[in-house]
């Protein structure tokens, strides 16, 4: 076998190495160093964190390449960046910049309302959001190497991420117990590629890792998502919108590692200062619900 | 016998599966107290900087050094190998410094340069599937270190007595020969009392 890059094993394996870890949103080199120092397993380089994107309104696009490069050069941990849903050129550009993982993200304004990226075409791996097993398996079918929940970004409200993780876990458990004749109907009902459901049933789990993302604002939120079976967590606005980012970041990392050690989580939740301000989901208008972007 | 997989962060489940053998009990290690019962230990792949921070935070540093000093077998893959190295290129301080080798982090480049290839490995075979992910290389080794595999003229697996390290991820393939090689090392270490 000659040397092969961009294989499923190489792309999915990269996400496997991030398990049990925290991936943090950062907007400059300084924040990236704070994240690395706190024990983040990767950073997501952005121009604005989700809560600021929400506040600013208008069209949100891929970050300025200068920011991506600045962050890339500041840390030794992997660097991720977001491309708009369906934006082939933003994705290729990030790949050319040497980004380690691309998030095809609903936090940015979609470039294509019909087609997601054909992620199997790229050497760089992709993470995509999913609210349910249909969406999860469609993204895997397109070549996503990692999944995350689509909790409502920038709200500091965990309820949607919980809903998505609970639903996907339940749907996977259901598939595991299905007979051959039931599986095709389930594929039809979920809008799921049949072969991905077969893969799940054969291996007893999703073929890629599934992280929690969207609305994680406290160490307890991170630990809750780990309890619900997440492989790790993304924290967006939560860290650098809090009073003491370095302390907050360390606390989130520890709570993720030791999500079953409640005495420890209680200890590290003390005196963290105010968490980011939150938004009640029902207060959002339909057009402001980012999780409904993509299909 | 008991083999532990250090589970502070990284790909733990895959190692647990690859270590399976009738006489092996695999334990996921999250607390220092668990180390006492272990006859061998695996440092999984993941992010070495993250793992090191958690090693310090939870008081694993001295107990892990003592584990190595007692001559108990340790197997490190990728980030695990970085934790074991005596020297890390471009970094002032090593981590646990148990194996006489210098490693270079991300030596093949970034994720888009990550790859898989077949390796010839001493004592195992000439068809070992190896998955390299933002992998380090072993730049130089001390006189006591035995080189087990090279890729493109660069050292990617080595052994020094009870310590085994590789820069790739045998745990991501279905080929468990490398893990079973380590299991055999642990068996042998129990047959002859540790120094």
Tab-separated table of C-alpha atoms in Angstrom:
chain	number	residue	atom	x	y	z
A	1	UNK	CA	0.000	0.000	0.000
A	2	UNK	CA	1.440	3.332	-0.985
A	3	UNK	CA	0.979	6.342	1.229
A	4	UNK	CA	-2.652	7.485	1.215
A	5	UNK	CA	-3.898	10.818	2.561
A	6	UNK	CA	-7.486	11.810	3.301
A	7	UNK	CA	-8.793	8.277	3.915
A	8	UNK	CA	-11.785	7.713	6.207
A	9	UNK	CA	-9.498	6.243	8.845
A	10	UNK	CA	-7.201	9.253	8.761
A	11	UNK	CA	-10.072	11.769	8.782
A	12	UNK	CA	-12.280	10.041	11.354
A	13	UNK	CA	-9.228	9.054	13.406
A	14	UNK	CA	-8.300	12.686	13.848
A	15	UNK	CA	-11.680	13.273	15.553
A	16	UNK	CA	-11.245	10.116	17.659
A	17	UNK	CA	-8.110	11.702	19.132
A	18	UNK	CA	-10.181	14.662	20.327
A	19	UNK	CA	-12.462	12.483	22.465
A	20	UNK	CA	-13.056	13.521	26.037
A	21	UNK	CA	-11.794	16.976	25.172
A	22	UNK	CA	-13.012	20.537	24.784
A	23	UNK	CA	-12.796	22.532	21.549
A	24	UNK	CA	-12.932	26.283	22.122
A	25	UNK	CA	-13.974	29.191	19.903
A	26	UNK	CA	-11.280	31.876	19.682
A	27	UNK	CA	-10.986	35.092	17.706
A	28	UNK	CA	-7.260	35.870	17.998
A	29	UNK	CA	-3.842	34.453	18.914
A	30	UNK	CA	-4.105	35.585	22.525
A	31	UNK	CA	-7.381	33.734	23.108
A	32	UNK	CA	-5.962	30.694	21.310
A	33	UNK	CA	-3.035	30.604	23.746
A	34	UNK	CA	-5.398	30.919	26.732
A	35	UNK	CA	-7.403	27.978	25.340
A	36	UNK	CA	-4.315	25.815	24.760
A	37	UNK	CA	-2.950	26.644	28.191
A	38	UNK	CA	-6.301	25.685	29.749
A	39	UNK	CA	-6.113	22.243	28.112
A	40	UNK	CA	-8.309	22.626	25.017
A	41	UNK	CA	-7.789	19.790	22.486
A	42	UNK	CA	-8.376	22.156	19.565
A	43	UNK	CA	-9.451	25.717	18.827
A	44	UNK	CA	-12.026	27.031	16.370
A	45	UNK	CA	-10.718	30.194	14.695
A	46	UNK	CA	-13.500	32.736	14.142
A	47	UNK	CA	-13.924	36.387	13.334
A	48	UNK	CA	-16.728	36.685	15.871
A	49	UNK	CA	-18.127	34.263	18.463
A	50	UNK	CA	-21.727	33.136	17.886
A	51	UNK	CA	-23.318	35.519	20.404
A	52	UNK	CA	-21.697	38.455	18.583
A	53	UNK	CA	-22.752	37.058	15.202
A	54	UNK	CA	-26.285	36.886	16.564
A	55	UNK	CA	-26.090	40.438	17.866
A	56	UNK	CA	-24.569	41.840	14.672
A	57	UNK	CA	-27.098	40.278	12.300
A	58	UNK	CA	-26.531	40.488	8.537
A	59	UNK	CA	-24.540	37.887	6.591
A	60	UNK	CA	-21.948	35.932	8.558
A	61	UNK	CA	-19.084	34.529	6.448
A	62	UNK	CA	-15.858	32.574	6.811
A	63	UNK	CA	-13.296	34.369	8.980
A	64	UNK	CA	-10.626	36.598	7.460
A	65	UNK	CA	-7.694	34.293	6.520
A	66	UNK	CA	-5.396	36.557	8.550
A	67	UNK	CA	-7.215	35.509	11.734
A	68	UNK	CA	-7.064	31.843	10.763
A	69	UNK	CA	-3.310	32.100	10.118
A	70	UNK	CA	-2.691	34.080	13.291
A	71	UNK	CA	-4.418	31.405	15.365
A	72	UNK	CA	-2.778	28.569	13.407
A	73	UNK	CA	0.674	29.961	14.108
A	74	UNK	CA	0.001	30.652	17.794
A	75	UNK	CA	-0.730	27.106	18.994
A	76	UNK	CA	0.437	23.516	18.489
A	77	UNK	CA	-3.008	21.952	19.008
A	78	UNK	CA	-5.251	21.450	15.930
A	79	UNK	CA	-7.042	24.445	14.452
A	80	UNK	CA	-10.574	24.304	13.067
A	81	UNK	CA	-12.466	26.963	11.140
A	82	UNK	CA	-16.016	27.442	9.871
A	83	UNK	CA	-17.194	27.571	6.277
A	84	UNK	CA	-20.740	28.447	5.206
A	85	UNK	CA	-23.036	25.512	4.423
A	86	UNK	CA	-22.512	24.604	0.771
A	87	UNK	CA	-19.736	27.161	0.178
A	88	UNK	CA	-17.281	25.090	-1.854
A	89	UNK	CA	-14.748	27.899	-2.222
A	90	UNK	CA	-14.629	28.915	1.445
A	91	UNK	CA	-14.026	25.260	2.286
A	92	UNK	CA	-11.272	24.865	-0.327
A	93	UNK	CA	-9.696	28.067	0.902
A	94	UNK	CA	-9.590	26.831	4.498
A	95	UNK	CA	-8.131	23.543	3.272
A	96	UNK	CA	-5.425	25.473	1.411
A	97	UNK	CA	-4.661	27.453	4.576
A	98	UNK	CA	-3.830	24.181	6.333
A	99	UNK	CA	-6.763	24.194	8.735
A	100	UNK	CA	-6.970	20.780	10.451
A	101	UNK	CA	-10.766	20.450	10.466
A	102	UNK	CA	-13.556	22.418	8.788
A	103	UNK	CA	-16.928	23.015	10.433
A	104	UNK	CA	-19.636	23.309	7.778
A	105	UNK	CA	-21.618	25.490	10.094
A	106	UNK	CA	-25.117	26.844	10.500
A	107	UNK	CA	-23.669	29.611	12.682
A	108	UNK	CA	-22.663	31.284	9.422
A	109	UNK	CA	-25.269	32.312	6.867
A	110	UNK	CA	-25.791	29.375	4.464
A	111	UNK	CA	-24.423	29.846	0.929
A	112	UNK	CA	-26.603	27.048	-0.452
A	113	UNK	CA	-30.057	26.176	0.862
A	114	UNK	CA	-30.306	22.931	-1.110
A	115	UNK	CA	-26.909	21.236	-1.179
A	116	UNK	CA	-24.419	20.638	1.598
A	117	UNK	CA	-20.748	20.207	0.677
A	118	UNK	CA	-19.661	16.890	-0.793
A	119	UNK	CA	-17.164	16.406	1.980
A	120	UNK	CA	-15.803	13.109	0.670
A	121	UNK	CA	-14.029	15.159	-2.035
A	122	UNK	CA	-11.709	16.881	0.416
A	123	UNK	CA	-8.465	15.757	2.065
A	124	UNK	CA	-9.267	17.832	5.136
A	125	UNK	CA	-11.922	16.327	7.441
A	126	UNK	CA	-15.249	17.995	8.254
A	127	UNK	CA	-17.474	18.312	11.298
A	128	UNK	CA	-21.187	18.971	10.741
A	129	UNK	CA	-24.139	19.668	12.992
A	130	UNK	CA	-27.094	17.283	13.377
A	131	UNK	CA	-30.388	17.526	15.258
A	132	UNK	CA	-31.485	13.947	14.633
A	133	UNK	CA	-30.274	10.671	13.163
A	134	UNK	CA	-31.541	11.490	9.679
A	135	UNK	CA	-29.475	14.645	9.517
A	136	UNK	CA	-26.504	12.878	11.149
A	137	UNK	CA	-26.478	10.029	8.621
A	138	UNK	CA	-26.974	12.347	5.645
A	139	UNK	CA	-23.907	14.303	6.696
A	140	UNK	CA	-21.953	11.038	7.149
A	141	UNK	CA	-23.174	10.006	3.704
A	142	UNK	CA	-21.689	13.223	2.286
A	143	UNK	CA	-18.388	12.432	3.983
A	144	UNK	CA	-18.483	14.215	7.365
A	145	UNK	CA	-15.883	12.670	9.702
A	146	UNK	CA	-17.274	14.098	12.924
A	147	UNK	CA	-20.686	15.260	14.169
A	148	UNK	CA	-21.899	17.728	16.736
A	149	UNK	CA	-25.286	18.753	18.062
A	150	UNK	CA	-26.875	21.925	16.691
A	151	UNK	CA	-27.695	23.488	20.025
A	152	UNK	CA	-28.783	27.089	19.517
A	153	UNK	CA	-25.426	28.939	19.219
A	154	UNK	CA	-24.678	32.049	21.239
A	155	UNK	CA	-27.705	31.661	23.544
A	156	UNK	CA	-26.003	30.135	26.584
A	157	UNK	CA	-29.050	27.852	26.697
A	158	UNK	CA	-28.315	24.102	26.767
A	159	UNK	CA	-31.858	22.883	26.081
A	160	UNK	CA	-31.515	22.389	22.317
A	161	UNK	CA	-28.180	20.527	22.514
A	162	UNK	CA	-29.776	18.231	25.101
A	163	UNK	CA	-32.756	17.655	22.821
A	164	UNK	CA	-30.520	16.737	19.857
A	165	UNK	CA	-28.209	14.439	21.785
A	166	UNK	CA	-31.104	12.642	23.518
A	167	UNK	CA	-32.915	12.179	20.223
A	168	UNK	CA	-29.907	10.857	18.283
A	169	UNK	CA	-28.927	8.442	21.064
A	170	UNK	CA	-32.491	7.139	21.242
A	171	UNK	CA	-32.725	6.757	17.478
A	172	UNK	CA	-29.417	4.863	17.370
A	173	UNK	CA	-30.660	2.482	20.092
A	174	UNK	CA	-33.807	1.873	18.063
A	175	UNK	CA	-31.811	1.067	14.899
A	176	UNK	CA	-29.615	-1.386	16.807
A	177	UNK	CA	-32.661	-3.535	17.552
A	178	UNK	CA	-34.196	-3.483	14.085
A	179	UNK	CA	-34.557	-6.445	11.755
A	180	UNK	CA	-33.458	-6.244	8.087
A	181	UNK	CA	-36.998	-5.648	6.854
A	182	UNK	CA	-37.587	-2.825	9.327
A	183	UNK	CA	-34.350	-1.034	8.480
A	184	UNK	CA	-35.275	0.184	4.972
A	185	UNK	CA	-38.532	1.695	6.239
A	186	UNK	CA	-36.592	3.407	9.016
A	187	UNK	CA	-34.200	4.780	6.360
A	188	UNK	CA	-37.190	6.144	4.454
A	189	UNK	CA	-38.765	7.663	7.563
A	190	UNK	CA	-35.536	9.292	8.725
A	191	UNK	CA	-34.406	10.314	5.255
A	192	UNK	CA	-31.243	8.388	6.096
A	193	UNK	CA	-28.830	6.672	3.679
A	194	UNK	CA	-29.541	2.936	4.075
A	195	UNK	CA	-25.872	1.916	4.098
A	196	UNK	CA	-25.070	4.248	6.991
A	197	UNK	CA	-27.882	2.714	9.066
A	198	UNK	CA	-26.526	-0.748	8.225
A	199	UNK	CA	-23.088	0.373	9.371
A	200	UNK	CA	-24.531	1.664	12.664
A	201	UNK	CA	-26.368	-1.589	13.289
A	202	UNK	CA	-23.320	-3.721	12.498
A	203	UNK	CA	-20.931	-1.758	14.693
A	204	UNK	CA	-23.346	-0.882	17.474
A	205	UNK	CA	-22.709	2.851	17.266
A	206	UNK	CA	-22.350	5.869	14.964
A	207	UNK	CA	-19.303	5.460	12.693
A	208	UNK	CA	-17.955	8.885	13.711
A	209	UNK	CA	-17.704	10.732	17.026
A	210	UNK	CA	-20.531	13.031	18.088
A	211	UNK	CA	-19.658	16.077	20.180
A	212	UNK	CA	-21.979	18.456	21.994
A	213	UNK	CA	-22.188	22.014	20.682
A	214	UNK	CA	-24.379	25.051	21.114
A	215	UNK	CA	-25.444	26.651	24.374
A	216	UNK	CA	-22.804	25.245	26.742
A	217	UNK	CA	-22.284	28.033	29.291
A	218	UNK	CA	-21.093	26.367	32.523
A	219	UNK	CA	-18.903	23.426	33.646
A	220	UNK	CA	-22.115	21.637	34.652
A	221	UNK	CA	-23.491	22.067	31.129
A	222	UNK	CA	-20.368	20.407	29.702
A	223	UNK	CA	-20.600	17.546	32.208
A	224	UNK	CA	-24.322	17.131	31.452
A	225	UNK	CA	-23.601	16.679	27.748
A	226	UNK	CA	-20.927	14.070	28.546
A	227	UNK	CA	-23.473	12.245	30.733
A	228	UNK	CA	-25.841	12.112	27.805
A	229	UNK	CA	-23.221	10.277	25.752
A	230	UNK	CA	-21.376	13.081	23.929
A	231	UNK	CA	-17.801	12.225	22.939
A	232	UNK	CA	-16.569	15.711	23.844
A	233	UNK	CA	-17.740	19.320	23.759
A	234	UNK	CA	-17.443	22.503	21.743
A	235	UNK	CA	-17.671	25.710	23.723
A	236	UNK	CA	-18.379	28.827	21.740
A	237	UNK	CA	-19.312	32.123	23.300
A	238	UNK	CA	-19.318	30.656	26.838
A	239	UNK	CA	-15.626	31.057	27.590
A	240	UNK	CA	-14.515	34.420	26.297
A	241	UNK	CA	-17.831	36.067	27.182
A	242	UNK	CA	-17.423	35.081	30.825
A	243	UNK	CA	-15.807	37.232	33.532
A	244	UNK	CA	-12.619	35.195	33.882
A	245	UNK	CA	-11.962	33.279	30.639
A	246	UNK	CA	-8.781	31.444	31.716
A	247	UNK	CA	-10.353	30.123	34.896
A	248	UNK	CA	-13.599	29.357	33.131
A	249	UNK	CA	-11.808	27.461	30.356
A	250	UNK	CA	-9.883	25.317	32.850
A	251	UNK	CA	-13.081	24.548	34.750
A	252	UNK	CA	-14.868	23.418	31.569
A	253	UNK	CA	-11.945	21.134	30.637
A	254	UNK	CA	-11.905	19.537	34.076
A	255	UNK	CA	-15.665	19.091	34.203
A	256	UNK	CA	-15.521	17.342	30.810
A	257	UNK	CA	-12.753	14.938	31.872
A	258	UNK	CA	-14.336	14.120	35.231
A	259	UNK	CA	-17.992	14.490	34.365
A	260	UNK	CA	-18.946	11.865	36.938
A	261	UNK	CA	-17.085	13.480	39.824
A	262	UNK	CA	-19.787	15.774	41.173
A	263	UNK	CA	-17.852	16.958	44.225
A	264	UNK	CA	-15.080	18.098	41.894
A	265	UNK	CA	-17.484	19.885	39.536
A	266	UNK	CA	-19.077	21.646	42.536
A	267	UNK	CA	-15.625	22.751	43.656
A	268	UNK	CA	-14.568	24.104	40.290
A	269	UNK	CA	-17.901	25.850	39.749
A	270	UNK	CA	-17.227	28.104	42.754
A	271	UNK	CA	-16.464	31.759	42.172
A	272	UNK	CA	-16.362	31.591	38.398
A	273	UNK	CA	-18.117	34.928	38.141
A	274	UNK	CA	-21.058	35.501	35.872
A	275	UNK	CA	-21.532	33.105	32.987
A	276	UNK	CA	-22.512	34.563	29.630
A	277	UNK	CA	-25.987	36.129	29.476
A	278	UNK	CA	-28.566	33.631	28.245
A	279	UNK	CA	-31.485	33.707	25.823
A	280	UNK	CA	-34.721	31.772	26.261
A	281	UNK	CA	-35.230	29.731	23.061
A	282	UNK	CA	-38.937	30.559	22.712
A	283	UNK	CA	-37.936	34.243	22.638
A	284	UNK	CA	-36.167	33.629	19.317
A	285	UNK	CA	-38.055	34.259	16.127
A	286	UNK	CA	-38.030	31.508	13.504
A	287	UNK	CA	-35.572	33.443	11.342
A	288	UNK	CA	-33.123	33.638	14.261
A	289	UNK	CA	-33.080	29.887	14.920
A	290	UNK	CA	-29.699	28.835	13.494
A	291	UNK	CA	-30.342	25.134	14.037
A	292	UNK	CA	-33.007	25.204	11.316
A	293	UNK	CA	-30.386	26.116	8.705
A	294	UNK	CA	-29.294	23.093	6.643
A	295	UNK	CA	-31.447	19.985	6.352
B	1	UNK	CA	-2.906	-9.568	34.637
B	2	UNK	CA	-4.068	-5.986	34.633
B	3	UNK	CA	-3.344	-3.453	31.907
B	4	UNK	CA	-4.519	0.134	32.292
B	5	UNK	CA	-5.277	2.709	29.626
B	6	UNK	CA	-4.673	6.258	30.822
B	7	UNK	CA	-8.003	7.956	30.178
B	8	UNK	CA	-7.489	11.663	30.788
B	9	UNK	CA	-8.248	12.440	27.143
B	10	UNK	CA	-8.021	10.744	23.753
B	11	UNK	CA	-8.870	7.488	21.978
B	12	UNK	CA	-9.300	5.123	24.924
B	13	UNK	CA	-11.984	2.682	23.784
B	14	UNK	CA	-9.959	1.536	20.757
B	15	UNK	CA	-6.999	0.540	22.954
B	16	UNK	CA	-9.233	-1.344	25.360
B	17	UNK	CA	-10.514	-3.422	22.447
B	18	UNK	CA	-7.068	-4.071	20.924
B	19	UNK	CA	-5.637	-5.259	24.276
B	20	UNK	CA	-8.269	-7.961	24.733
B	21	UNK	CA	-6.844	-11.376	25.587
B	22	UNK	CA	-8.123	-14.237	27.773
B	23	UNK	CA	-5.640	-13.463	30.559
B	24	UNK	CA	-5.907	-9.670	30.383
B	25	UNK	CA	-8.155	-7.415	32.423
B	26	UNK	CA	-8.212	-3.913	30.929
B	27	UNK	CA	-8.911	-0.935	33.202
B	28	UNK	CA	-9.712	2.614	32.158
B	29	UNK	CA	-7.525	4.773	34.412
B	30	UNK	CA	-8.961	8.077	35.605
B	31	UNK	CA	-7.648	8.173	39.169
B	32	UNK	CA	-4.121	7.785	40.538
B	33	UNK	CA	-5.162	5.043	43.016
B	34	UNK	CA	-6.008	2.726	40.110
B	35	UNK	CA	-2.353	2.602	39.012
B	36	UNK	CA	-1.318	0.418	41.946
B	37	UNK	CA	-3.083	-2.663	40.599
B	38	UNK	CA	-1.663	-2.317	37.084
B	39	UNK	CA	1.000	-4.565	35.573
B	40	UNK	CA	1.236	-2.523	32.378
B	41	UNK	CA	0.000	0.815	31.089
B	42	UNK	CA	-0.989	2.361	27.758
B	43	UNK	CA	-0.744	6.079	26.962
B	44	UNK	CA	-3.304	6.611	24.177
B	45	UNK	CA	-3.273	9.020	21.264
B	46	UNK	CA	-4.820	12.442	21.789
B	47	UNK	CA	-3.396	15.872	22.449
B	48	UNK	CA	-0.150	15.649	24.435
B	49	UNK	CA	-0.408	19.207	25.799
B	50	UNK	CA	-3.932	18.529	27.103
B	51	UNK	CA	-2.913	15.201	28.644
B	52	UNK	CA	0.125	16.723	30.320
B	53	UNK	CA	-1.970	19.465	31.878
B	54	UNK	CA	-4.383	16.893	33.293
B	55	UNK	CA	-1.476	14.681	34.470
B	56	UNK	CA	-0.202	17.577	36.575
B	57	UNK	CA	-3.623	18.655	37.738
B	58	UNK	CA	-4.577	15.242	39.102
B	59	UNK	CA	-1.207	14.351	40.619
B	60	UNK	CA	-0.362	11.660	38.067
B	61	UNK	CA	3.142	12.956	37.381
B	62	UNK	CA	5.103	11.330	40.230
B	63	UNK	CA	3.075	8.084	40.273
B	64	UNK	CA	3.642	7.632	36.513
B	65	UNK	CA	7.383	8.275	36.926
B	66	UNK	CA	7.408	5.710	39.743
B	67	UNK	CA	5.501	3.228	37.571
B	68	UNK	CA	8.216	3.531	34.923
B	69	UNK	CA	11.037	3.443	37.480
B	70	UNK	CA	9.660	0.129	38.776
B	71	UNK	CA	10.283	-1.273	35.290
B	72	UNK	CA	6.622	-1.917	34.563
B	73	UNK	CA	5.828	-1.961	30.830
B	74	UNK	CA	4.400	1.162	29.189
B	75	UNK	CA	3.162	1.531	25.606
B	76	UNK	CA	2.640	5.010	24.140
B	77	UNK	CA	1.049	5.778	20.775
B	78	UNK	CA	1.402	9.179	19.080
B	79	UNK	CA	0.750	11.672	21.912
B	80	UNK	CA	1.627	8.826	24.294
B	81	UNK	CA	5.071	8.520	22.705
B	82	UNK	CA	5.580	12.272	23.144
B	83	UNK	CA	4.776	11.911	26.865
B	84	UNK	CA	7.455	9.181	27.151
B	85	UNK	CA	10.312	10.921	25.298
B	86	UNK	CA	13.384	12.210	27.117
B	87	UNK	CA	13.531	15.177	24.763
B	88	UNK	CA	11.025	17.044	22.581
B	89	UNK	CA	12.465	19.055	19.690
B	90	UNK	CA	11.793	22.785	20.072
B	91	UNK	CA	10.508	22.418	23.634
B	92	UNK	CA	12.545	23.244	26.723
B	93	UNK	CA	11.121	20.522	28.923
B	94	UNK	CA	10.076	16.937	28.224
B	95	UNK	CA	7.042	15.349	29.915
B	96	UNK	CA	7.656	12.050	31.726
B	97	UNK	CA	11.092	11.404	30.218
B	98	UNK	CA	11.095	7.613	30.498
B	99	UNK	CA	12.533	6.639	27.098
B	100	UNK	CA	15.894	7.715	25.720
B	101	UNK	CA	14.722	9.330	22.493
B	102	UNK	CA	14.092	12.737	20.965
B	103	UNK	CA	10.700	13.239	19.320
B	104	UNK	CA	9.569	15.923	16.940
B	105	UNK	CA	5.880	16.876	17.121
B	106	UNK	CA	3.702	17.151	13.990
B	107	UNK	CA	6.725	16.049	11.960
B	108	UNK	CA	4.782	15.130	8.832
B	109	UNK	CA	2.779	18.374	8.765
B	110	UNK	CA	-0.811	19.293	9.517
B	111	UNK	CA	-3.960	17.174	9.230
B	112	UNK	CA	-4.137	17.359	5.417
B	113	UNK	CA	-0.703	15.653	5.354
B	114	UNK	CA	-1.885	12.873	7.676
B	115	UNK	CA	-1.801	9.466	5.984
B	116	UNK	CA	-1.877	5.707	6.233
B	117	UNK	CA	0.715	3.257	4.909
B	118	UNK	CA	2.006	-0.292	5.338
B	119	UNK	CA	5.051	-0.741	7.549
B	120	UNK	CA	7.574	-3.460	8.055
B	121	UNK	CA	7.961	-4.026	11.780
B	122	UNK	CA	10.639	-5.955	13.564
B	123	UNK	CA	9.179	-8.898	15.462
B	124	UNK	CA	5.679	-8.366	14.037
B	125	UNK	CA	5.563	-8.497	10.228
B	126	UNK	CA	6.060	-6.578	7.011
B	127	UNK	CA	2.405	-5.697	6.499
B	128	UNK	CA	1.434	-3.626	9.519
B	129	UNK	CA	-1.233	-1.026	8.708
B	130	UNK	CA	-0.269	2.275	10.238
B	131	UNK	CA	-2.433	5.384	10.529
B	132	UNK	CA	-0.428	8.586	11.043
B	133	UNK	CA	-2.419	11.582	12.324
B	134	UNK	CA	-0.525	14.829	12.833
B	135	UNK	CA	2.114	12.344	13.853
B	136	UNK	CA	5.433	12.890	15.593
B	137	UNK	CA	8.635	11.078	14.602
B	138	UNK	CA	11.418	9.714	16.738
B	139	UNK	CA	14.384	11.787	15.591
B	140	UNK	CA	17.167	10.137	17.547
B	141	UNK	CA	17.393	7.236	19.945
B	142	UNK	CA	19.836	6.345	22.723
B	143	UNK	CA	22.060	3.265	22.580
B	144	UNK	CA	19.658	1.205	24.693
B	145	UNK	CA	16.784	1.795	22.299
B	146	UNK	CA	15.849	-0.726	19.643
B	147	UNK	CA	14.302	0.718	16.459
B	148	UNK	CA	11.280	-1.400	15.457
B	149	UNK	CA	10.031	0.424	12.367
B	150	UNK	CA	10.873	3.241	10.018
B	151	UNK	CA	8.823	5.035	7.415
B	152	UNK	CA	10.612	6.891	4.655
B	153	UNK	CA	13.858	6.700	6.611
B	154	UNK	CA	12.315	8.148	9.783
B	155	UNK	CA	11.911	6.187	13.016
B	156	UNK	CA	8.248	5.587	13.857
B	157	UNK	CA	8.388	2.753	16.430
B	158	UNK	CA	10.940	1.860	19.088
B	159	UNK	CA	11.456	-0.160	22.241
B	160	UNK	CA	13.681	0.303	25.249
B	161	UNK	CA	13.347	-2.653	27.614
B	162	UNK	CA	9.823	-2.450	29.052
B	163	UNK	CA	8.970	0.738	27.147
B	164	UNK	CA	7.341	0.711	23.745
B	165	UNK	CA	6.482	3.759	21.642
B	166	UNK	CA	5.144	4.456	18.167
B	167	UNK	CA	4.195	7.606	16.322
B	168	UNK	CA	1.166	6.090	14.557
B	169	UNK	CA	-2.167	4.652	15.753
B	170	UNK	CA	-2.331	0.834	15.752
B	171	UNK	CA	-5.553	1.183	17.793
B	172	UNK	CA	-7.402	2.637	14.784
B	173	UNK	CA	-6.966	-0.529	12.695
B	174	UNK	CA	-8.352	-4.040	13.123
B	175	UNK	CA	-4.790	-5.376	13.309
B	176	UNK	CA	-4.044	-5.953	16.999
B	177	UNK	CA	-0.608	-7.584	16.561
B	178	UNK	CA	1.266	-4.594	17.961
B	179	UNK	CA	-0.956	-4.474	21.039
B	180	UNK	CA	-0.573	-8.203	21.519
B	181	UNK	CA	3.214	-7.736	21.266
B	182	UNK	CA	2.872	-5.351	24.216
B	183	UNK	CA	0.590	-7.775	26.080
B	184	UNK	CA	3.335	-10.389	25.666
B	185	UNK	CA	5.864	-7.893	27.113
B	186	UNK	CA	3.649	-7.511	30.179
B	187	UNK	CA	3.319	-11.305	30.495
B	188	UNK	CA	7.088	-11.697	30.383
B	189	UNK	CA	7.638	-8.907	32.894
B	190	UNK	CA	5.440	-10.805	35.345
B	191	UNK	CA	7.319	-14.060	34.741
B	192	UNK	CA	10.609	-12.442	35.778
B	193	UNK	CA	10.331	-10.124	38.787
B	194	UNK	CA	10.854	-6.430	38.034
B	195	UNK	CA	14.146	-4.740	38.851
